Amino acid sequence: MSVLTYIESEEGKFKKASYELASYAQEVADMLGTSVTAITFNANDTSELGKYGVDKVLKVSSEKLSKFNAEAYADAIKQAAEKEGSKVLVISQSANGKYLAPLLAVQLKAGYAPNVVALPESTEPFTVKRAAFTNKAFNFTEITTEVKIIGLSKNSFGLKEHPSTATEEDFTPQLSDEDFSVNVESVDKAKDKVTIADAEIVVSGGRGLKGPENWGMIEEMADILGAATACSKPVSDMGWRPHSEHVGQTGKPVASNLYIAIGISGAIQHLAGINAAKTKVVINNDPEAPFFKAADYGVVGDAFEVVPRLNEKLREFKEKNA
Amino acid sequence: MKILVCISHVPDTTSKINFTDGDTKFDTNGVQFVINPNDEFGLTRAMWFKEKQGATVDVVNVGGAETEPTLRKALAIGADAAIRVDNTPTDGYQVAKELAKVVQDGNYDLIIAGRESIDYNGGMVPGMLAQLIKANFVNNCIGLEVEGDTATAIREIDGGKETLKAKLPLVIGGQKGIVEESDLKIPNMRGIMQARKKPLNVVQPSESDITTKVVKFEKPEPKGAVKLVDPENLDELIDLLHNEAKVI
Ligand SMILES: Cc1cc2nc3c(=O)[nH]c(=O)nc-3n(C[C@H](O)[C@H](O)[C@H](O)COP(=O)(O)OP(=O)(O)OC[C@H]3O[C@@H](n4cnc5c(N)ncnc54)[C@H](O)[C@@H]3O)c2cc1C
């Protein structure tokens, strides 16, 4: 009756978030006195999962599943859960995880708690802490069904090493044509660019930057720090930056370790999207900007003077600490 | 084409979030409720199908009588009829089950829901609904066209987007991008007058089982004061980020 976790891979490789998921699953399994099984799709080397407490890896290798397909992946994971007798599933809150989990919930007659930010408060009853109201509050949710699905919020748990030897097993799910009734025609993905979802650091610009031509210094900072770039809503509405960079209640959530907000006022809808970021830095020329109340560190100053100088200093710092 | 737009009735985005009854209930005092922003984008897209392709558009909410002004607003924007399932749901699965019944009774081809509602951020209703009625499903939808019985949808993924094709019936979880913000429709006087005469049918809930329940709420710890750094002394900022916050 092991805890089952779906470990995402990209081009055969795992991301750091996968190890966070494994770490979490291991501790839930510990609470329940059981082991952890991971299911992977077309992943290359899975040995690293053992380091984070995975006991068994079900390896699905299938050309048909080379592209993510929610229905087919859900069917495969369901079969894995049944085979393993899993009563708890741990799934990430990536775009794909969020697509998949509700399908699985219905198929497995499981209660699903998304945006979970901590280990279960108790396992009987099975109660988890979830972020709600776009991170303006939490709620404690009891899952009352026999099978339970936890959607783990990114960066809420961290990595915990727990060395074990992960045994590997090939797993071939029985898939039907119906699993492929939604077809991916094409994928358009920015290469070599850190995404907001994966970034440890996010550098974000607001209307205070005056126009798209001034984003060079934002991109430069992101480049120095290995960060993702983001923006406030009016900036994407005006087409200065793509929609996919819009952060906030109606945009993307940020759960990075560091969020640097430049020329952003800190409206409540923007702050709602960044509450889960650990450290927040604000650069704004208006000392009354509401963002200063939400920030850990602040610089009151003109972005056009501060940012280029800060970039220079960050570059020196990075060179020294490389 | 028959379209159903699922409307979630949520606290306005500027709302201060508070709880009552020993932190077990959301405090609605002084809170203004609106159409969930993700649903509003979807509703506007549905209006486009109505104007350009002659679709009919119904809207639905699972909720108590207090959600009717939100449904009336959707009617004023241009929906043809509204349905309220008279139930105060406590979990997303319950909502999905009630919606599934509405879809089956009404034979809808396209069901537009929002990727998530901005109160509980569950993001589970559209997917569960699709699975319950065995329809195709596309989440995080930022583009949608329908021709005949085939839909082409664009979905946002981490770091990009993908284009998908699926046959109707289809459920989508929509978001900003499915229409532009500047295209959102605001009810005009004529729409508001017409909305008064449009049908708002109240239907009885079915027996549904609950899979999760919220036991209590909690607010985040209050934050300490911001540390201000002199713009002439940016080395200090780097030092704080490196040694104190340990993030660079
Ligand atoms: C339904 C709804 C949903 C919304 N959802 C979101 C959301 O998801 N995300 C979001 O971001 N917003 C959202 N908003 C919009 C939100 O209310 C604010 O309008 C928006 O966040 C403001 O963006 P901004 O801070 O970039 O612009 P502004 O409010 O114009 O602020 C610009 C800031 O830049 C500063 N500035 C100007 N010049 C300089 C300079 N030279 N150097 C340094 N600083 C300078 C100014 O002092 C000001 O503080 C939503 C609004 C609604 C109604």
Short mmCIF file of N, CA and C in Angstrom, two decimals, chain B residues 41-149:
data_model
loop_
_atom_site.label_atom_id
_atom_site.label_comp_id
_atom_site.label_asym_id
_atom_site.label_seq_id
_atom_site.Cartn_x
_atom_site.Cartn_y
_atom_site.Cartn_z
N PHE B 41 -13.34 35.84 -18.40
CA PHE B 41 -12.67 35.70 -19.70
C PHE B 41 -13.40 34.67 -20.56
N GLY B 42 -13.77 33.55 -19.93
CA GLY B 42 -14.47 32.49 -20.66
C GLY B 42 -15.83 32.93 -21.15
N LEU B 43 -16.53 33.70 -20.32
CA LEU B 43 -17.86 34.19 -20.69
C LEU B 43 -17.75 35.09 -21.92
N THR B 44 -16.73 35.92 -21.92
CA THR B 44 -16.54 36.82 -23.07
C THR B 44 -16.24 36.01 -24.34
N ARG B 45 -15.45 34.96 -24.20
CA ARG B 45 -15.18 34.11 -25.37
C ARG B 45 -16.49 33.47 -25.86
N ALA B 46 -17.33 33.06 -24.92
CA ALA B 46 -18.62 32.45 -25.29
C ALA B 46 -19.47 33.45 -26.06
N MET B 47 -19.43 34.72 -25.66
CA MET B 47 -20.19 35.76 -26.36
C MET B 47 -19.72 35.89 -27.82
N TRP B 48 -18.42 35.71 -28.00
CA TRP B 48 -17.86 35.75 -29.34
C TRP B 48 -18.46 34.63 -30.20
N PHE B 49 -18.54 33.41 -29.61
CA PHE B 49 -19.13 32.28 -30.35
C PHE B 49 -20.60 32.56 -30.65
N LYS B 50 -21.26 33.26 -29.73
CA LYS B 50 -22.68 33.59 -29.94
C LYS B 50 -22.82 34.56 -31.10
N GLU B 51 -22.00 35.60 -31.08
CA GLU B 51 -22.11 36.62 -32.13
C GLU B 51 -21.64 36.13 -33.49
N LYS B 52 -20.53 35.37 -33.50
CA LYS B 52 -19.92 34.99 -34.78
C LYS B 52 -20.44 33.67 -35.32
N GLN B 53 -20.82 32.74 -34.42
CA GLN B 53 -21.18 31.41 -34.91
C GLN B 53 -22.59 30.99 -34.48
N GLY B 54 -23.35 31.94 -33.95
CA GLY B 54 -24.74 31.65 -33.59
C GLY B 54 -24.93 30.65 -32.47
N ALA B 55 -23.98 30.58 -31.55
CA ALA B 55 -24.11 29.66 -30.42
C ALA B 55 -25.13 30.19 -29.40
N THR B 56 -25.72 29.29 -28.63
CA THR B 56 -26.50 29.75 -27.49
C THR B 56 -25.65 29.58 -26.24
N VAL B 57 -25.80 30.51 -25.30
CA VAL B 57 -24.93 30.49 -24.12
C VAL B 57 -25.76 30.53 -22.85
N ASP B 58 -25.66 29.47 -22.05
CA ASP B 58 -26.26 29.48 -20.72
C ASP B 58 -25.15 29.61 -19.68
N VAL B 59 -25.51 30.15 -18.54
CA VAL B 59 -24.53 30.22 -17.44
C VAL B 59 -25.08 29.46 -16.25
N VAL B 60 -24.20 28.93 -15.44
CA VAL B 60 -24.65 28.13 -14.29
C VAL B 60 -23.78 28.43 -13.08
N ASN B 61 -24.42 28.41 -11.92
CA ASN B 61 -23.67 28.49 -10.67
C ASN B 61 -24.30 27.51 -9.70
N VAL B 62 -23.45 26.87 -8.92
CA VAL B 62 -23.95 26.01 -7.84
C VAL B 62 -23.81 26.85 -6.58
N GLY B 63 -24.92 27.30 -6.02
CA GLY B 63 -24.83 28.16 -4.86
C GLY B 63 -26.18 28.61 -4.36
N GLY B 64 -26.17 29.30 -3.23
CA GLY B 64 -27.40 29.79 -2.62
C GLY B 64 -27.94 31.00 -3.37
N ALA B 65 -29.11 31.50 -2.90
CA ALA B 65 -29.79 32.61 -3.57
C ALA B 65 -28.90 33.85 -3.67
N GLU B 66 -27.94 33.98 -2.76
CA GLU B 66 -27.09 35.18 -2.76
C GLU B 66 -26.21 35.29 -4.01
N THR B 67 -26.11 34.21 -4.79
CA THR B 67 -25.26 34.29 -5.98
C THR B 67 -26.03 34.81 -7.21
N GLU B 68 -27.35 35.04 -7.04
CA GLU B 68 -28.15 35.44 -8.21
C GLU B 68 -27.72 36.75 -8.85
N PRO B 69 -27.33 37.77 -8.06
CA PRO B 69 -26.85 39.00 -8.72
C PRO B 69 -25.65 38.74 -9.65
N THR B 70 -24.80 37.81 -9.28
CA THR B 70 -23.65 37.47 -10.14
C THR B 70 -24.13 36.83 -11.44
N LEU B 71 -25.14 35.95 -11.33
CA LEU B 71 -25.70 35.34 -12.54
C LEU B 71 -26.43 36.38 -13.40
N ARG B 72 -27.12 37.32 -12.73
CA ARG B 72 -27.80 38.39 -13.49
C ARG B 72 -26.79 39.22 -14.26
N LYS B 73 -25.63 39.42 -13.64
CA LYS B 73 -24.60 40.21 -14.33
C LYS B 73 -24.16 39.46 -15.60
N ALA B 74 -24.03 38.13 -15.48
CA ALA B 74 -23.64 37.34 -16.66
C ALA B 74 -24.72 37.43 -17.74
N LEU B 75 -25.98 37.48 -17.32
CA LEU B 75 -27.08 37.63 -18.29
C LEU B 75 -27.01 39.01 -18.94
N ALA B 76 -26.66 40.01 -18.14
CA ALA B 76 -26.57 41.38 -18.67
C ALA B 76 -25.43 41.49 -19.67
N ILE B 77 -24.40 40.67 -19.48
CA ILE B 77 -23.28 40.66 -20.43
C ILE B 77 -23.71 40.01 -21.74
N GLY B 78 -24.75 39.18 -21.68
CA GLY B 78 -25.28 38.63 -22.93
C GLY B 78 -25.66 37.16 -22.94
N ALA B 79 -25.48 36.46 -21.81
CA ALA B 79 -25.89 35.05 -21.78
C ALA B 79 -27.40 34.97 -21.99
N ASP B 80 -27.87 33.83 -22.54
CA ASP B 80 -29.28 33.70 -22.85
C ASP B 80 -30.13 33.29 -21.66
N ALA B 81 -29.59 32.40 -20.84
CA ALA B 81 -30.35 31.92 -19.68
C ALA B 81 -29.38 31.53 -18.58
N ALA B 82 -29.90 31.52 -17.36
CA ALA B 82 -29.05 31.14 -16.23
C ALA B 82 -29.69 30.02 -15.44
N ILE B 83 -28.83 29.22 -14.85
CA ILE B 83 -29.29 28.11 -14.01
C ILE B 83 -28.57 28.24 -12.68
N ARG B 84 -29.31 28.12 -11.60
CA ARG B 84 -28.67 28.05 -10.29
C ARG B 84 -29.05 26.73 -9.63
N VAL B 85 -28.05 25.95 -9.30
CA VAL B 85 -28.30 24.71 -8.58
C VAL B 85 -28.30 25.08 -7.11
N ASP B 86 -29.43 24.91 -6.47
CA ASP B 86 -29.62 25.44 -5.13
C ASP B 86 -28.93 24.58 -4.07
N ASN B 87 -27.64 24.81 -3.96
CA ASN B 87 -26.87 24.02 -3.00
C ASN B 87 -25.72 24.89 -2.53
N THR B 88 -25.31 24.79 -1.30
CA THR B 88 -24.12 25.51 -0.87
C THR B 88 -23.01 24.49 -0.74
N PRO B 89 -22.19 24.41 -1.77
CA PRO B 89 -21.23 23.31 -1.82
C PRO B 89 -20.09 23.51 -0.83
N THR B 90 -19.55 22.41 -0.36
CA THR B 90 -18.41 22.50 0.53
C THR B 90 -17.14 21.94 -0.10
N ASP B 91 -17.28 21.34 -1.27
CA ASP B 91 -16.04 20.89 -1.92
C ASP B 91 -16.17 20.82 -3.43
N GLY B 92 -15.06 20.87 -4.11
CA GLY B 92 -15.04 20.98 -5.56
C GLY B 92 -15.72 19.79 -6.24
N TYR B 93 -15.59 18.62 -5.65
CA TYR B 93 -16.18 17.42 -6.24
C TYR B 93 -17.70 17.54 -6.28
N GLN B 94 -18.24 18.10 -5.18
CA GLN B 94 -19.67 18.29 -5.10
C GLN B 94 -20.15 19.23 -6.22
N VAL B 95 -19.42 20.31 -6.43
CA VAL B 95 -19.76 21.26 -7.49
C VAL B 95 -19.70 20.55 -8.85
N ALA B 96 -18.63 19.79 -9.07
CA ALA B 96 -18.47 19.10 -10.35
C ALA B 96 -19.63 18.14 -10.60
N LYS B 97 -20.07 17.46 -9.54
CA LYS B 97 -21.17 16.49 -9.70
C LYS B 97 -22.48 17.19 -10.06
N GLU B 98 -22.74 18.32 -9.40
CA GLU B 98 -23.97 19.08 -9.71
C GLU B 98 -23.90 19.59 -11.15
N LEU B 99 -22.73 20.08 -11.55
CA LEU B 99 -22.58 20.60 -12.91
C LEU B 99 -22.75 19.49 -13.94
N ALA B 100 -22.24 18.32 -13.60
CA ALA B 100 -22.34 17.19 -14.53
C ALA B 100 -23.81 16.91 -14.85
N LYS B 101 -24.64 17.02 -13.84
CA LYS B 101 -26.06 16.76 -14.04
C LYS B 101 -26.67 17.83 -14.96
N VAL B 102 -26.29 19.09 -14.72
CA VAL B 102 -26.80 20.18 -15.56
C VAL B 102 -26.38 19.97 -17.02
N VAL B 103 -25.13 19.57 -17.21
CA VAL B 103 -24.63 19.36 -18.58
C VAL B 103 -25.39 18.22 -19.25
N GLN B 104 -25.61 17.15 -18.52
CA GLN B 104 -26.31 16.01 -19.11
C GLN B 104 -27.75 16.36 -19.43
N ASP B 105 -28.42 17.09 -18.53
CA ASP B 105 -29.81 17.46 -18.78
C ASP B 105 -29.92 18.43 -19.96
N GLY B 106 -28.90 19.27 -20.14
CA GLY B 106 -28.99 20.32 -21.17
C GLY B 106 -28.28 19.99 -22.47
N ASN B 107 -27.60 18.83 -22.51
CA ASN B 107 -26.94 18.44 -23.76
C ASN B 107 -26.00 19.49 -24.34
N TYR B 108 -25.10 19.99 -23.55
CA TYR B 108 -24.20 21.05 -24.02
C TYR B 108 -23.04 20.45 -24.81
N ASP B 109 -22.55 21.22 -25.78
CA ASP B 109 -21.43 20.77 -26.61
C ASP B 109 -20.10 21.25 -26.05
N LEU B 110 -20.16 22.48 -25.51
CA LEU B 110 -18.91 23.10 -25.03
C LEU B 110 -19.18 23.66 -23.64
N ILE B 111 -18.34 23.31 -22.70
CA ILE B 111 -18.50 23.80 -21.33
C ILE B 111 -17.25 24.60 -20.98
N ILE B 112 -17.46 25.89 -20.71
CA ILE B 112 -16.33 26.75 -20.40
C ILE B 112 -16.34 27.04 -18.91
N ALA B 113 -15.28 26.63 -18.23
CA ALA B 113 -15.13 26.97 -16.82
C ALA B 113 -13.81 27.73 -16.69
N GLY B 114 -13.55 28.26 -15.52
CA GLY B 114 -12.28 28.95 -15.29
C GLY B 114 -11.24 27.96 -14.80
N ARG B 115 -9.98 28.23 -15.05
CA ARG B 115 -8.91 27.33 -14.62
C ARG B 115 -8.97 27.11 -13.10
N GLU B 116 -9.34 28.14 -12.35
CA GLU B 116 -9.57 28.00 -10.91
C GLU B 116 -10.37 29.19 -10.45
N SER B 117 -11.04 29.05 -9.31
CA SER B 117 -11.71 30.22 -8.75
C SER B 117 -10.73 30.85 -7.77
N ILE B 118 -10.85 32.17 -7.61
CA ILE B 118 -9.79 32.85 -6.86
C ILE B 118 -10.03 32.81 -5.35
N ASP B 119 -11.06 32.07 -4.89
CA ASP B 119 -11.22 31.92 -3.44
C ASP B 119 -10.46 30.69 -2.94
N TYR B 120 -10.92 29.50 -3.32
CA TYR B 120 -10.22 28.32 -2.81
C TYR B 120 -9.11 27.81 -3.73
N ASN B 121 -9.01 28.40 -4.92
CA ASN B 121 -7.94 28.04 -5.85
C ASN B 121 -7.83 26.55 -6.09
N GLY B 122 -8.98 25.86 -6.04
CA GLY B 122 -8.92 24.41 -6.17
C GLY B 122 -8.46 23.95 -7.54
N GLY B 123 -8.96 24.61 -8.58
CA GLY B 123 -8.59 24.20 -9.93
C GLY B 123 -8.98 22.77 -10.22
N MET B 124 -10.04 22.30 -9.59
CA MET B 124 -10.39 20.89 -9.78
C MET B 124 -11.74 20.70 -10.47
N VAL B 125 -12.60 21.69 -10.40
CA VAL B 125 -13.96 21.50 -10.91
C VAL B 125 -13.99 21.15 -12.41
N PRO B 126 -13.33 21.93 -13.28
CA PRO B 126 -13.46 21.60 -14.71
C PRO B 126 -12.97 20.19 -15.06
N GLY B 127 -11.84 19.79 -14.52
CA GLY B 127 -11.30 18.46 -14.82
C GLY B 127 -12.20 17.36 -14.30
N MET B 128 -12.70 17.55 -13.08
CA MET B 128 -13.59 16.53 -12.51
C MET B 128 -14.88 16.43 -13.32
N LEU B 129 -15.40 17.60 -13.69
CA LEU B 129 -16.63 17.63 -14.50
C LEU B 129 -16.42 16.86 -15.81
N ALA B 130 -15.31 17.16 -16.48
CA ALA B 130 -15.03 16.51 -17.76
C ALA B 130 -14.98 14.99 -17.58
N GLN B 131 -14.33 14.57 -16.52
CA GLN B 131 -14.17 13.14 -16.28
C GLN B 131 -15.52 12.50 -15.95
N LEU B 132 -16.35 13.21 -15.20
CA LEU B 132 -17.66 12.66 -14.82
C LEU B 132 -18.57 12.48 -16.02
N ILE B 133 -18.50 13.42 -16.97
CA ILE B 133 -19.39 13.30 -18.14
C ILE B 133 -18.67 12.67 -19.33
N LYS B 134 -17.45 12.21 -19.11
CA LYS B 134 -16.64 11.55 -20.13
C LYS B 134 -16.46 12.44 -21.37
N ALA B 135 -16.19 13.71 -21.12
CA ALA B 135 -15.92 14.64 -22.22
C ALA B 135 -14.43 14.91 -22.26
N ASN B 136 -13.96 15.45 -23.38
CA ASN B 136 -12.56 15.85 -23.47
C ASN B 136 -12.33 17.09 -22.61
N PHE B 137 -11.07 17.30 -22.25
CA PHE B 137 -10.77 18.39 -21.32
C PHE B 137 -9.43 19.04 -21.66
N VAL B 138 -9.43 20.37 -21.66
CA VAL B 138 -8.18 21.11 -21.82
C VAL B 138 -8.10 22.15 -20.71
N ASN B 139 -7.03 22.13 -19.96
CA ASN B 139 -6.86 23.07 -18.85
C ASN B 139 -5.99 24.26 -19.26
N ASN B 140 -5.98 25.29 -18.42
CA ASN B 140 -5.15 26.49 -18.65
C ASN B 140 -5.29 27.00 -20.08
N CYS B 141 -6.53 27.08 -20.53
CA CYS B 141 -6.79 27.39 -21.93
C CYS B 141 -6.62 28.88 -22.21
N ILE B 142 -5.78 29.22 -23.18
CA ILE B 142 -5.53 30.62 -23.53
C ILE B 142 -5.88 30.90 -25.00
N GLY B 143 -6.60 29.99 -25.62
CA GLY B 143 -7.04 30.22 -27.00
C GLY B 143 -8.00 29.11 -27.38
N LEU B 144 -9.10 29.46 -28.06
CA LEU B 144 -10.09 28.44 -28.39
C LEU B 144 -10.84 28.80 -29.66
N GLU B 145 -10.86 27.87 -30.60
CA GLU B 145 -11.65 28.00 -31.83
C GLU B 145 -12.44 26.71 -31.98
N VAL B 146 -13.63 26.81 -32.55
CA VAL B 146 -14.42 25.60 -32.81
C VAL B 146 -14.88 25.63 -34.25
N GLU B 147 -14.67 24.50 -34.94
CA GLU B 147 -15.18 24.39 -36.29
C GLU B 147 -15.87 23.05 -36.42
N GLY B 148 -17.16 23.09 -36.73
CA GLY B 148 -17.92 21.85 -36.78
C GLY B 148 -17.91 21.21 -35.41
N ASP B 149 -17.44 19.95 -35.35
CA ASP B 149 -17.43 19.30 -34.04
C ASP B 149 -16.01 19.20 -33.47
#
